[in-house]
Short mmCIF file of C-alpha atoms and ligand atoms in Angstrom, two decimals:
data_model
loop_
_atom_site.label_atom_id
_atom_site.label_comp_id
_atom_site.label_asym_id
_atom_site.label_seq_id
_atom_site.Cartn_x
_atom_site.Cartn_y
_atom_site.Cartn_z
CA MET Q 263 -295.20 69.34 161.32
CA ILE Q 264 -297.16 66.78 159.13
CA ILE Q 265 -297.14 66.05 155.61
CA PHE Q 266 -300.29 64.46 154.76
CA THR Q 267 -300.63 62.31 151.65
CA HIS Q 268 -302.91 59.87 150.00
CA HIS Q 269 -302.33 56.19 150.99
CA THR Q 270 -303.88 52.83 150.21
CA GLY Q 271 -302.84 51.31 153.63
CA GLU Q 272 -300.44 48.62 152.18
CA PRO Q 273 -297.15 48.77 153.75
CA HIS Q 274 -295.37 50.77 150.77
CA SER Q 275 -293.47 53.82 151.10
CA ILE Q 276 -294.35 57.48 149.79
CA LEU Q 277 -290.99 58.53 148.70
CA GLY Q 278 -291.41 62.08 147.87
CA ALA Q 279 -293.26 62.89 151.14
CA GLN Q 280 -290.69 60.78 153.16
CA MET Q 281 -287.80 62.62 151.82
CA ALA Q 282 -289.25 65.87 152.23
CA ALA Q 283 -290.15 65.22 155.94
CA THR Q 284 -286.54 63.89 156.25
CA PHE Q 285 -285.30 66.97 154.92
CA PHE Q 286 -287.37 69.49 157.12
CA GLN Q 287 -286.13 67.29 160.04
CA ARG Q 288 -282.30 66.89 159.33
CA ARG Q 289 -281.79 70.15 157.27
CA LEU Q 290 -284.29 72.53 158.92
CA SER Q 291 -284.60 71.03 162.43
CA ILE Q 292 -288.38 70.96 161.90
CA PRO Q 293 -289.85 67.76 163.53
CA CYS Q 294 -291.89 66.30 160.56
CA ILE Q 295 -293.85 62.99 159.91
CA VAL Q 296 -295.70 61.82 157.03
CA VAL Q 297 -299.53 60.69 157.61
CA GLY Q 298 -300.88 58.77 154.79
CA ILE Q 299 -304.79 59.22 154.64
CA GLU Q 300 -306.63 56.11 153.69
CA ARG Q 301 -309.81 56.32 151.54
CA ASN Q 302 -313.03 56.15 154.17
CA PHE Q 303 -311.12 57.76 156.70
CA SER Q 304 -312.81 59.35 159.79
CA LYS Q 305 -312.38 63.06 159.10
CA GLU Q 306 -313.74 63.84 162.67
CA ARG Q 307 -311.12 61.54 164.43
CA LEU Q 308 -308.34 63.02 162.20
CA LEU Q 309 -308.97 66.45 163.28
CA ARG Q 310 -309.32 65.10 166.94
CA PHE Q 311 -305.64 63.74 166.52
CA THR Q 312 -304.18 66.78 164.70
CA ASP Q 313 -305.50 68.92 167.70
CA GLN Q 314 -303.49 66.72 170.14
CA TYR Q 315 -300.56 66.58 167.76
CA TYR Q 316 -299.95 70.52 167.05
CA SER Q 317 -301.07 71.31 170.80
CA GLY Q 318 -298.49 73.96 171.57
CA ASN Q 319 -296.65 73.78 168.29
CA LYS Q 320 -296.71 75.97 165.21
CA LYS Q 321 -299.84 75.29 163.04
CA VAL Q 322 -298.10 74.28 159.72
CA ALA Q 323 -299.70 71.63 157.59
CA ALA Q 324 -298.31 70.34 154.53
CA PHE Q 325 -300.23 68.28 151.66
CA SER Q 326 -298.46 66.30 148.82
CA HIS Q 327 -299.52 63.35 146.50
CA LEU Q 328 -303.17 64.49 146.54
CA CYS Q 329 -303.96 61.75 144.04
CA GLY Q 330 -307.19 63.91 142.78
CA ARG Q 331 -309.05 63.04 146.08
CA PRO Q 332 -311.64 65.64 146.76
CA ASP Q 333 -311.79 64.52 150.29
CA ILE Q 334 -308.06 65.53 150.84
CA ILE Q 335 -308.73 68.79 149.06
CA GLY Q 336 -311.63 69.20 151.41
CA LEU Q 337 -309.27 68.66 154.29
CA VAL Q 338 -306.90 71.47 153.25
CA GLN Q 339 -309.83 73.96 153.45
CA VAL Q 340 -310.64 72.81 157.00
CA PHE Q 341 -307.05 73.07 158.13
CA LYS Q 342 -306.93 76.79 156.74
CA GLN Q 343 -310.30 77.54 158.40
CA ASN Q 344 -308.84 76.19 161.76
CA GLY Q 345 -305.84 78.77 161.42
CA PHE Q 346 -303.29 76.50 159.92
CA MET Q 347 -300.48 77.65 157.51
CA THR Q 348 -301.06 75.19 154.61
CA ILE Q 349 -298.30 74.11 152.32
CA LEU Q 350 -298.85 72.18 149.24
CA GLY Q 351 -295.81 70.29 147.29
CA GLY Q 352 -295.35 67.31 145.19
CA PRO Q 353 -296.61 66.51 141.87
CA GLN Q 354 -298.84 69.19 140.07
CA ALA Q 355 -298.34 71.49 142.96
CA ARG Q 356 -298.03 74.53 140.63
CA GLN Q 357 -301.11 73.33 138.47
CA ASP Q 358 -303.30 72.44 141.38
CA TYR Q 359 -302.42 75.85 143.08
CA ASP Q 360 -303.25 77.89 139.63
CA GLY Q 361 -306.19 75.81 138.66
CA GLU Q 362 -307.30 75.97 134.96
CA PRO Q 363 -307.08 78.67 132.51
CA ASP Q 364 -310.18 80.97 131.99
CA THR Q 365 -312.23 80.30 134.98
CA ASP Q 366 -313.81 83.59 134.74
CA LEU Q 367 -315.51 82.64 131.25
CA TYR Q 368 -315.86 78.94 132.48
CA ALA Q 369 -317.09 78.83 135.96
CA HIS Q 370 -317.48 75.14 136.07
CA ARG Q 371 -313.54 74.67 135.77
CA PHE Q 372 -311.23 73.99 138.65
CA LYS Q 373 -310.48 77.17 140.04
CA GLY Q 374 -307.39 75.94 141.89
CA LEU Q 375 -306.38 76.00 145.60
CA LYS Q 376 -305.08 79.71 145.93
CA SER Q 377 -307.77 80.54 148.46
CA VAL Q 378 -306.80 77.57 150.70
CA VAL Q 379 -303.07 77.09 150.38
CA ASP Q 380 -300.65 79.67 151.66
CA LEU Q 381 -297.55 78.13 150.03
CA ALA Q 382 -297.21 76.10 147.00
CA PHE Q 383 -293.95 74.58 146.15
CA GLN Q 384 -292.88 73.11 142.84
CA GLY Q 385 -289.63 71.49 142.32
CA PRO Q 386 -287.27 69.74 144.48
CA VAL Q 387 -287.84 70.24 148.45
CA ASP Q 388 -284.22 71.07 149.42
CA ARG Q 389 -284.41 74.50 148.06
CA LEU Q 390 -287.03 75.46 150.51
CA GLY Q 391 -285.62 77.37 153.64
CA SER Q 392 -287.24 78.11 156.83
CA GLU Q 393 -287.76 81.62 155.76
CA HIS Q 394 -290.22 80.43 153.14
CA LEU Q 395 -292.44 78.75 156.03
CA GLY Q 396 -293.56 82.29 157.12
CA THR Q 397 -294.83 83.36 153.76
CA ARG Q 398 -298.45 83.39 152.78
CA GLY Q 399 -299.92 83.48 149.21
CA LEU Q 400 -296.98 82.49 147.40
CA LEU Q 401 -295.99 79.96 144.73
CA ILE Q 402 -292.43 79.04 144.71
CA GLU Q 403 -290.74 77.10 141.67
CA TYR Q 404 -287.24 75.86 141.55
CA PRO Q 405 -286.01 73.64 138.44
CA TRP Q 406 -285.47 69.85 139.05
CA THR Q 407 -281.67 68.85 138.90
CA LYS Q 408 -279.84 65.57 139.21
CA ASN Q 409 -278.34 66.56 142.77
CA ILE Q 410 -281.41 66.51 144.77
CA PHE Q 411 -281.50 65.60 148.56
CA LEU Q 412 -281.93 62.07 148.51
CA GLU Q 413 -281.94 61.01 152.36
CA VAL Q 414 -285.06 59.02 153.48
CA ASP Q 415 -286.04 58.48 157.34
CA TRP Q 416 -287.86 55.08 156.83
CA SER Q 417 -289.28 55.37 160.10
CA ASN Q 418 -291.31 58.54 159.54
CA ILE Q 419 -294.41 57.44 157.90
CA TYR Q 420 -297.70 56.48 159.52
CA THR Q 421 -301.15 55.79 158.26
CA PHE Q 422 -304.67 57.16 159.30
CA SER Q 423 -308.29 55.47 158.87
CA ASP Q 424 -309.71 55.97 162.08
CA THR Q 425 -306.39 56.15 164.13
CA LEU Q 426 -302.96 56.91 163.72
CA LYS Q 427 -300.97 53.81 162.82
CA LYS Q 428 -297.20 53.31 162.48
CA LEU Q 429 -296.44 51.89 159.10
CA GLU Q 430 -293.75 49.28 158.76
CA VAL Q 431 -292.46 49.92 155.05
CA ARG Q 432 -292.14 46.40 153.44
CA LEU Q 433 -291.93 47.70 149.87
CA GLY Q 434 -289.39 50.78 149.45
CA GLN Q 435 -288.68 53.12 146.67
CA VAL Q 436 -285.26 53.90 145.05
CA LEU Q 437 -284.92 57.06 142.85
CA ASN Q 438 -282.90 56.17 139.52
CA ALA Q 439 -284.18 58.55 137.18
CA ILE Q 440 -285.59 62.17 137.62
CA GLY Q 441 -288.66 62.15 135.81
CA CYS Q 442 -289.36 60.04 132.81
CA PRO Q 443 -287.07 59.83 129.73
CA TYR Q 444 -290.14 59.10 127.51
CA ALA Q 445 -291.46 62.50 128.54
CA SER Q 446 -289.05 64.14 126.33
CA ASN Q 447 -290.81 62.61 123.28
CA LEU Q 448 -292.54 65.59 121.91
CA GLN Q 449 -295.66 64.49 119.52
CA VAL Q 450 -298.65 66.12 118.08
CA VAL Q 451 -301.66 63.82 117.80
CA THR Q 452 -304.96 64.12 116.13
CA LEU Q 453 -307.98 63.28 118.64
CA PRO Q 454 -311.52 62.41 117.20
CA PRO Q 455 -314.41 63.44 119.51
CA PRO Q 456 -315.64 61.30 122.41
CA VAL Q 457 -318.04 58.83 120.77
CA ASN Q 458 -320.99 59.89 122.50
CA LEU Q 459 -320.40 63.40 120.81
CA ARG Q 460 -319.75 62.19 117.36
CA GLU Q 461 -323.13 63.51 116.05
CA ARG Q 462 -322.65 66.70 117.72
CA GLY Q 463 -320.53 68.47 115.56
CA VAL Q 464 -317.26 68.25 117.45
CA PRO Q 465 -314.27 68.33 115.29
CA GLU Q 466 -311.17 66.14 115.41
CA LEU Q 467 -308.64 68.45 117.32
CA LYS Q 468 -304.78 68.38 117.41
CA VAL Q 469 -303.18 67.94 120.86
CA ARG Q 470 -299.63 68.30 121.66
CA SER Q 471 -298.36 65.61 123.88
CA GLU Q 472 -294.86 65.34 126.03
CA GLY Q 473 -294.62 61.69 126.50
CA CYS Q 474 -297.93 59.63 126.81
CA VAL Q 475 -301.09 62.01 126.49
CA PHE Q 476 -302.91 61.06 129.38
CA CYS Q 477 -299.79 61.32 131.99
CA ASP Q 478 -299.75 64.21 134.33
CA VAL Q 479 -296.31 63.44 135.54
CA SER Q 480 -294.45 63.79 132.20
CA ARG Q 481 -295.87 67.14 131.58
CA ASP Q 482 -295.44 68.23 135.27
CA LYS Q 483 -291.76 66.80 135.58
CA GLY Q 484 -290.27 66.34 132.19
CA TYR Q 485 -287.05 64.60 132.28
CA HIS Q 486 -283.94 65.52 134.18
CA GLY Q 487 -281.53 62.70 133.72
CA SER Q 488 -280.25 59.72 135.96
CA VAL Q 489 -279.26 59.54 139.32
CA GLU Q 490 -275.41 58.92 139.80
CA ARG Q 491 -274.65 55.40 140.48
CA ASP Q 492 -273.02 56.03 144.05
CA ARG Q 493 -276.07 57.97 144.96
CA VAL Q 494 -278.40 55.21 143.71
CA MET Q 495 -276.40 52.75 145.98
CA THR Q 496 -276.39 55.16 149.06
CA GLN Q 497 -280.28 54.91 148.98
CA ILE Q 498 -280.32 51.20 148.76
CA ALA Q 499 -277.86 51.06 151.32
CA GLY Q 500 -280.09 53.17 153.65
CA LEU Q 501 -283.35 50.78 153.09
CA PRO Q 502 -284.70 48.66 156.17
CA GLU Q 503 -283.64 45.02 156.40
CA VAL Q 504 -285.62 41.87 156.99
CA ASP Q 505 -283.61 38.62 157.77
CA GLY Q 506 -280.38 40.48 156.68
CA ARG Q 507 -281.81 41.33 153.25
CA LYS Q 508 -283.07 44.70 152.14
CA ILE Q 509 -286.63 44.93 151.87
CA PRO Q 510 -288.19 44.79 148.20
CA PHE Q 511 -287.95 48.15 146.67
CA GLU Q 512 -289.37 49.91 143.50
CA LEU Q 513 -286.56 51.38 141.07
CA ILE Q 514 -288.18 54.47 139.79
CA ASP Q 515 -287.32 54.53 136.32
CA GLU Q 516 -289.31 53.96 133.37
CA TYR Q 517 -286.36 52.61 131.47
CA PRO Q 518 -284.62 50.60 134.23
CA ILE Q 519 -283.09 47.65 132.21
CA ARG Q 520 -280.07 49.80 131.08
CA HIS Q 521 -279.01 50.24 134.71
CA LEU Q 522 -280.11 47.08 136.36
CA GLY Q 523 -277.16 44.73 135.66
CA LYS Q 524 -274.61 47.22 136.98
CA LEU Q 525 -276.74 47.73 139.80
CA LEU Q 526 -276.73 44.11 140.84
CA GLU Q 527 -272.88 44.16 140.44
CA ASP Q 528 -272.57 47.05 142.67
CA ALA Q 529 -274.69 45.56 145.32
CA GLU Q 530 -272.86 42.32 145.37
CA TRP Q 531 -269.51 44.35 145.61
CA HIS Q 532 -270.66 46.40 148.36
CA LYS Q 533 -271.85 43.25 150.12
CA ILE Q 534 -275.42 44.53 150.08
CA LYS Q 535 -277.99 41.72 150.13
CA LEU Q 536 -281.04 42.29 148.09
CA SER Q 537 -284.41 40.58 148.18
CA GLN Q 538 -286.46 41.78 145.28
CA ILE Q 539 -286.46 44.57 142.76
CA ASN Q 540 -289.65 45.67 141.46
CA LEU Q 541 -289.64 47.66 137.94
CA VAL Q 542 -292.40 49.98 136.59
CA CYS Q 543 -291.27 49.79 132.95
CA ARG Q 544 -292.24 50.52 129.56
CA VAL Q 545 -292.68 47.71 126.78
CA ASP Q 546 -290.04 49.16 124.47
CA ASP Q 547 -287.42 48.95 127.13
CA ILE Q 548 -287.94 45.13 127.46
CA ASN Q 549 -288.13 44.48 123.81
CA ALA Q 550 -284.92 46.46 123.40
CA HIS Q 551 -282.89 44.33 126.12
CA VAL Q 552 -284.07 40.78 125.78
CA SER Q 553 -280.32 39.44 126.00
CA ASP Q 554 -279.54 41.93 128.55
CA LEU Q 555 -282.53 40.73 130.69
CA GLU Q 556 -281.25 37.11 130.11
CA GLU Q 557 -277.88 38.09 131.77
CA ILE Q 558 -279.27 40.30 134.64
CA LEU Q 559 -281.55 37.24 135.41
CA SER Q 560 -278.88 35.04 135.70
CA ILE Q 561 -277.06 37.20 138.11
CA ALA Q 562 -280.30 37.62 140.26
CA GLN Q 563 -280.73 33.72 140.31
CA LYS Q 564 -277.27 33.41 141.44
CA GLU Q 565 -277.63 35.94 144.18
CA ASP Q 566 -281.25 34.73 145.04
CA ILE Q 567 -282.95 38.06 144.34
CA LYS Q 568 -286.26 38.44 142.48
CA ILE Q 569 -286.76 40.80 139.79
CA MET Q 570 -290.54 41.64 139.27
CA PHE Q 571 -292.03 43.49 136.49
CA ALA Q 572 -294.62 45.02 138.75
CA SER Q 573 -296.34 47.45 136.36
CA ILE Q 574 -295.81 47.47 132.62
CA GLY Q 575 -297.61 50.20 130.55
CA PHE Q 576 -299.60 48.08 128.20
CA GLU Q 577 -302.69 50.57 128.51
CA SER Q 578 -304.47 48.92 125.56
CA PHE Q 579 -304.52 46.00 123.12
CA CYS Q 580 -305.85 48.04 120.22
CA ASP Q 581 -303.68 50.12 117.93
CA ARG Q 582 -305.86 52.83 117.28
CA LEU Q 583 -306.32 53.52 121.10
CA LEU Q 584 -302.36 53.18 121.79
CA GLN Q 585 -301.96 55.75 119.04
CA TYR Q 586 -304.34 58.13 120.56
CA PHE Q 587 -302.34 57.48 123.90
CA CYS Q 588 -299.17 58.36 122.15
CA LYS Q 589 -297.69 55.45 123.76
CA GLY Q 590 -295.08 54.90 121.18
CA ILE Q 591 -295.94 51.12 121.04
CA THR Q 592 -298.14 48.78 119.04
CA VAL Q 593 -300.17 45.62 119.77
CA ALA Q 594 -297.35 43.78 117.90
CA ASP Q 595 -294.70 45.30 120.54
CA ILE Q 596 -296.93 44.05 123.11
CA VAL Q 597 -297.31 40.55 122.01
CA LYS Q 598 -293.42 40.43 121.41
CA CYS Q 599 -292.77 41.75 124.95
CA VAL Q 600 -295.25 39.16 126.47
CA GLU Q 601 -293.95 36.13 124.57
CA THR Q 602 -290.47 37.18 126.04
CA LEU Q 603 -291.76 37.27 129.56
CA ARG Q 604 -293.40 34.14 129.23
CA ARG Q 605 -290.16 32.72 127.96
CA LEU Q 606 -288.15 34.34 130.84
CA LYS Q 607 -290.50 32.78 133.21
CA ASP Q 608 -290.01 29.39 131.82
CA ARG Q 609 -286.36 29.83 132.35
CA PHE Q 610 -285.84 31.60 135.74
CA LYS Q 611 -289.00 30.46 137.60
CA ASN Q 612 -289.34 31.95 140.95
CA HIS Q 613 -286.43 34.56 140.20
CA PHE Q 614 -288.72 36.26 137.72
CA LEU Q 615 -291.94 37.50 138.48
CA TYR Q 616 -294.24 39.28 136.12
CA ARG Q 617 -297.75 37.72 136.39
CA ARG Q 618 -301.16 39.20 137.82
CA ASP Q 619 -300.99 36.11 140.56
CA GLU Q 620 -297.44 37.15 141.49
CA GLY Q 621 -298.76 40.50 142.45
CA ALA Q 622 -298.12 42.63 139.30
CA ASN Q 623 -300.62 45.08 138.13
CA HIS Q 624 -300.15 46.15 134.47
CA GLY Q 625 -301.68 49.11 132.92
CA PHE Q 626 -305.00 48.48 131.06
CA ILE Q 627 -307.08 51.74 130.37
CA ARG Q 628 -310.59 51.15 129.81
CA PRO Q 629 -313.02 52.98 129.36
CA THR Q 630 -311.66 55.53 127.18
CA PRO Q 631 -313.77 58.24 125.49
CA TRP Q 632 -312.84 56.69 122.16
CA ASP Q 633 -314.35 53.05 122.65
CA ASP Q 634 -316.43 51.77 120.00
CA GLY Q 635 -317.48 48.64 118.51
CA GLU Q 636 -314.18 48.28 116.38
CA THR Q 637 -311.86 49.06 119.29
CA LEU Q 638 -313.67 46.87 121.80
CA GLN Q 639 -313.71 43.89 118.98
CA GLU Q 640 -310.09 44.47 118.25
CA MET Q 641 -309.08 44.61 122.00
CA ASP Q 642 -311.38 41.35 122.85
CA ARG Q 643 -309.83 39.42 119.92
CA ASN Q 644 -306.16 40.28 121.00
CA ILE Q 645 -306.78 39.43 124.57
CA PHE Q 646 -308.41 36.03 123.53
CA LEU Q 647 -305.89 35.32 120.71
CA HIS Q 648 -302.82 36.00 122.72
CA ARG Q 649 -304.18 34.77 126.26
CA PHE Q 650 -303.37 37.91 128.01
CA PHE Q 651 -306.16 37.09 130.34
CA GLU Q 652 -304.26 34.40 131.80
CA ASP Q 653 -301.41 36.39 133.21
CA ILE Q 654 -301.39 40.15 132.00
CA LEU Q 655 -304.95 41.59 132.45
CA PRO Q 656 -305.39 43.04 135.78
CA GLU Q 657 -308.54 42.14 137.73
CA HIS Q 658 -309.74 45.70 137.06
CA SER Q 659 -309.04 48.13 134.44
CA THR Q 660 -308.62 51.75 134.96
CA PRO Q 661 -310.92 54.31 133.29
CA LEU Q 662 -309.06 57.16 131.43
CA ILE Q 663 -308.22 59.79 134.02
CA ILE Q 664 -307.88 63.23 132.75
CA HIS Q 665 -306.19 65.63 135.15
CA HIS Q 666 -306.83 69.05 134.45
CA ALA Q 667 -303.22 69.77 133.84
CA SER Q 668 -302.48 67.05 131.68
CA ASN Q 669 -302.29 67.29 127.68
CA LEU Q 670 -305.80 65.60 127.52
CA GLY Q 671 -306.89 68.57 129.92
CA ASP Q 672 -306.15 70.84 126.83
CA TRP Q 673 -308.19 68.74 124.59
CA ILE Q 674 -311.14 68.84 126.83
CA ARG Q 675 -310.85 72.69 127.19
CA GLN Q 676 -310.52 72.94 123.11
CA ILE Q 677 -313.74 70.85 123.04
CA GLU Q 678 -315.58 73.41 125.22
CA SER Q 679 -314.19 76.38 123.52
CA THR Q 680 -315.06 75.40 120.23
CA THR Q 681 -318.43 73.66 120.80
CA GLY Q 682 -319.95 75.18 124.18
CA ILE Q 683 -320.28 71.64 125.35
CA THR Q 684 -318.87 71.66 129.09
CA PHE Q 685 -317.54 68.49 130.93
CA THR Q 686 -318.05 68.34 134.87
CA ARG Q 687 -314.99 68.59 137.24
CA ASP Q 688 -314.51 66.48 140.18
CA GLY Q 689 -311.81 68.08 142.44
CA THR Q 690 -308.66 68.24 139.90
CA TRP Q 691 -310.28 65.64 137.43
CA ILE Q 692 -312.23 66.25 134.54
CA GLU Q 693 -315.30 63.70 133.85
CA TRP Q 694 -314.98 63.09 130.23
CA TRP Q 695 -317.91 60.69 130.20
CA ASN Q 696 -320.21 63.49 131.69
CA PRO Q 697 -320.61 66.39 129.07
CA SER Q 698 -323.26 68.94 129.46
CA LEU Q 699 -325.01 69.65 126.09
CA LYS Q 700 -326.57 73.08 125.57
S1 LIG B 1077 -297.11 57.23 131.48
FE1 LIG B 1077 -295.15 56.20 131.97
S2 LIG B 1077 -293.95 56.20 130.04
FE2 LIG B 1077 -295.72 57.54 129.58
S3 LIG B 1077 -294.76 59.37 129.93
FE3 LIG B 1077 -295.80 58.74 131.96
S4 LIG B 1077 -294.22 58.09 132.94
FE4 LIG B 1077 -293.41 58.14 131.08
#
């Protein structure tokens, strides 16, 4: 069996898909690999490769981590037409299978993948049994728990652009938290209309948000606690090595700092040599743990380990937009955080990485539906005043993405139902910049 996912072609892992493939292989005795499909791949060559790969084998193809790509959704359809049993797992599997509500009243909405997916699976893969693989037209859902299957065969991933290439993973991932702790943060935010619809009578609307309002992960998965320490260490021990040290890995946890010092101590105690830990982290975690960070970096320096803040969710440098995003931080928090990072860099030099030119790619969402002269002026002023362009700003900002199943998806549907204005869909995404006015 193959699990197809989105992939950039860079030597990084896709942890969920690789764990699932390892589970199929080791627990269900179903040979399974992951094939990461790069953008601009050759569909014709991919289908030729899969013809050969599946020759004489059961035709079951799984898909995960679609990343909103219509070309991968199109592939699911082709596999189905070619007689495959198709499985959909990973983030948003249930919502992408079900589609948006009221598609009979709103024909332009995303109708879901029921017609092309035989089995959709939401939740931890280890609840899946061989008996499920024969069923068709089914959505199975199991709750997340802390005791999920965490084994990874690091050699089971390939990429495909115009030919199948084995991927030597050089950036792994280790799961430290199941979901995002900030997702437990329930809020209601009042959102004004998109600026291009201000004159069209679109009202301010209240939107419920679990965590950040644009985040589909928080709504999909919620938060289910930290993985136990010994299971984190087992994952780290299983990572590939280069020159006697574990490859760099991303610690999956939006609040990683509280666990980091102990993790370094445990690695030393188990005589596991680490090279680099990448953190994808919230601003409030950094601000709340400045002195802990200094201690952690002292240990890292002693052990010759690099700690990299690979992606911090700044998202905006305008207070009004941060509030619309339900980000739970202000520009003043961001300034404090960046000052801390710069100070730590002066002290810990090469053992502490956070800059764009060191490979970090921090969150910066622009354009958004609420950009106007005032927000743009505030943002540009802050960027200039605090010199964010020197080290923090990514090369390109990311436009606000509205997945149909995110809280902002609810907002768009409220606009549609109260005003009759509709927004086009592109696969699983809603094009908020593209309203159709009747
Ligand atoms: S954007 Fe990050 S911090 Fe916000 S809810 Fe999603 S995962 Fe959590």
